[in-house]
Amino acid sequence: MPVVAPINTRYRRLEHGQGRVHLVAREVTRPTAGMVKVILSPELVGVCRSDLREIVGARHLRRDFGHEIVGRVVSTTDEAVVGGGERVVYDPHPAVDRTSGFGELVEIEGTAEAVRAALVPLGPEVAAATGIFAEPLACACHCIGRLAAASQLTGIDPCSRVGIFGAGIAGALIAAALHARGVPVALMNRSRARLDRLRSSGFLPAELFSPGTPRPGSFQRLIVATSAAAPEIMALAAAAIAPGGLMVLYAGTRPGDRLGDLDLDATRRAEDTVPVTFAGHTLTVAGSHGATRADFGQAIRELVGGRQGPWLLPGALSALVTNQVSLAEAPDLLTRHARDGFVGKAVITI
Ligand SMILES: NC(=O)c1ccc[n+]([C@@H]2O[C@H](COP(=O)([O-])OP(=O)(O)OC[C@H]3O[C@@H](n4cnc5c(N)ncnc54)[C@H](OP(=O)(O)O)[C@@H]3O)[C@@H](O)[C@H]2O)c1
């Protein structure tokens, strides 16, 4: 039996235009014939750096406003795709049409296959404040998978220390996920503020932070997780890698980004693993892009607390959250963060 929200139900959601975020009232629209339509009621939605880039018009190709969602299915036109009442996290990679994720309701429409793929079941044992990390952690797990595969392909010791360039949320999660697996990491950042905040919050043990510019050739394996693959960042990262070493490119790329002869945007999106000669030495670049359903499964298992030890990922995640605001407070916060930048993670309570 389909469980369908009445057409024209009014609800509030965030939308953006001309660099500002607005709280607007909208109505549930009629399902498109032949498509599955699901409506979510979000509990909590995380703010991703890409949301802020979208607000200021600096996002290339994708539009995913409000995609770190923990919510419940309140309406479905096909119970065989997802059941009414099911608690889920949203996977933004399958091709569905949807409304802003920052809303009292989120309307999602697509083929049965795409809608099923976009909604990942989340058990009651994962608190919403932890569950909003499922998507960014799934991308981090995917990156770690790419690191392992490319290490094997290039014959590099899979237990060797990994340098991580960029201690934003992405770099911090990759470092945490590697640390949870017992892989030695060194988390680096251009400015001290992010490392200091992560260190003082107890997010990771202090010895994993590595302030300052890395010495040339000091890593066999390095992951670039900075906000962009700008030439000066790539040159610094390439110099930090020993000859014959491996760079995993996780940072967002744009058409035209290059390292020597290598097209970085194509390499990342196709998840290629390719050798390149840069500044007199050869290294291998491996792209990491998105996450699979298996990565979501892995991430959720980690959020449930699958691993044992003195340091536990689910407990550490709360240290990343710097602001928690209501939907009504969010337009001002998001507009300011998009304009001025910020450190940490903001979450919106619906
Ligand atoms: N591959 C994937 O599937 C995937 C998934 C999610 C995100 N991403 C990408 O991961 C990247 C990081 O995301 P995030 O959310 O962690 O972003 P973020 O919070 O904005 O952090 C960006 C980091 O980049 C550093 N940075 C910025 N400009 C720099 C420069 N010129 N030189 C050196 N460092 C610089 C910042 O250092 P400061 O503290 O000094 O400003 C900060 O540590 C983004 O490009 C995002 O698109 C990729």
XYZ file of C-alpha atoms in Angstrom, residues 83-203:
121
model
C 8.756 1.351 3.490
C 6.777 4.133 5.164
C 8.361 4.974 8.548
C 11.814 3.670 7.590
C 14.779 5.629 9.020
C 17.381 6.361 6.348
C 20.433 8.371 5.369
C 20.530 9.933 1.945
C 23.107 8.937 -0.673
C 23.477 11.868 -3.124
C 25.209 9.850 -5.856
C 22.259 8.036 -7.563
C 20.453 10.217 -10.135
C 17.173 11.347 -8.554
C 15.340 14.674 -8.585
C 14.835 16.208 -5.187
C 14.117 19.367 -3.292
C 16.488 21.068 -0.852
C 17.639 18.724 1.927
C 17.385 21.567 4.447
C 13.628 21.319 4.880
C 10.794 20.075 7.036
C 10.156 17.676 4.141
C 12.350 16.523 1.256
C 10.613 15.376 -1.933
C 12.600 12.741 -3.848
C 11.592 11.335 -7.215
C 13.190 8.915 -9.667
C 13.169 5.412 -11.036
C 12.567 2.660 -8.490
C 16.202 1.621 -8.804
C 17.585 5.126 -8.264
C 15.299 5.955 -5.322
C 16.116 2.644 -3.641
C 19.832 3.326 -4.109
C 19.531 6.879 -2.742
C 17.957 5.831 0.572
C 20.227 3.795 2.827
C 18.571 2.185 5.874
C 19.875 3.453 9.225
C 19.043 1.558 12.413
C 17.835 3.255 15.613
C 21.196 2.529 17.328
C 22.902 5.368 15.413
C 22.104 8.815 16.858
C 21.192 11.425 14.235
C 24.225 13.523 15.281
C 26.413 10.562 14.300
C 24.317 9.478 11.307
C 24.860 12.764 9.461
C 28.480 11.655 9.048
C 27.443 8.522 7.109
C 27.799 10.192 3.697
C 31.117 12.019 4.264
C 32.486 8.930 6.020
C 31.349 6.713 3.116
C 33.375 8.972 0.772
C 36.334 8.682 3.178
C 35.976 4.862 3.207
C 35.911 4.917 -0.583
C 39.108 6.970 -0.599
C 40.763 4.464 1.730
C 39.710 1.685 -0.643
C 41.290 3.591 -3.529
C 44.451 4.088 -1.460
C 44.662 0.346 -0.742
C 44.033 -0.633 -4.370
C 46.555 1.861 -5.748
C 49.138 0.861 -3.108
C 48.811 -2.743 -4.246
C 49.044 -1.763 -7.926
C 52.207 0.280 -7.363
C 53.814 -2.183 -4.954
C 53.912 0.338 -2.090
C 53.802 -0.989 1.471
C 50.085 -0.919 2.429
C 51.064 -0.296 6.061
C 53.309 2.702 5.341
C 52.493 6.082 6.888
C 49.971 8.204 4.997
C 50.290 11.984 4.774
C 46.958 13.810 4.526
C 47.036 17.278 3.062
C 44.119 19.384 4.306
C 42.494 18.999 7.730
C 38.983 20.092 6.795
C 36.123 17.702 7.524
C 37.189 15.467 4.616
C 40.834 15.204 5.674
C 39.887 14.775 9.332
C 37.491 11.896 8.533
C 39.992 10.145 6.263
C 42.639 10.464 8.979
C 40.215 9.133 11.598
C 39.111 6.204 9.452
C 42.739 5.249 8.702
C 43.663 5.618 12.374
C 40.734 3.352 13.305
C 42.243 0.744 10.944
C 45.672 1.012 12.583
C 47.311 2.777 9.615
C 49.808 5.490 10.710
C 48.803 8.963 9.518
C 50.146 12.516 9.587
C 47.406 15.140 9.237
C 48.711 18.420 7.788
C 47.128 21.780 7.157
C 48.125 25.134 5.697
C 47.003 27.197 8.706
C 47.282 26.300 12.409
C 43.652 27.098 13.339
C 42.133 23.839 12.075
C 44.804 21.589 13.529
C 44.669 23.433 16.858
C 40.896 23.037 17.038
C 41.030 19.341 16.163
C 43.811 18.774 18.684
C 42.151 20.689 21.525
C 38.818 18.941 20.895
C 40.520 15.554 21.302
C 39.339 14.408 17.879
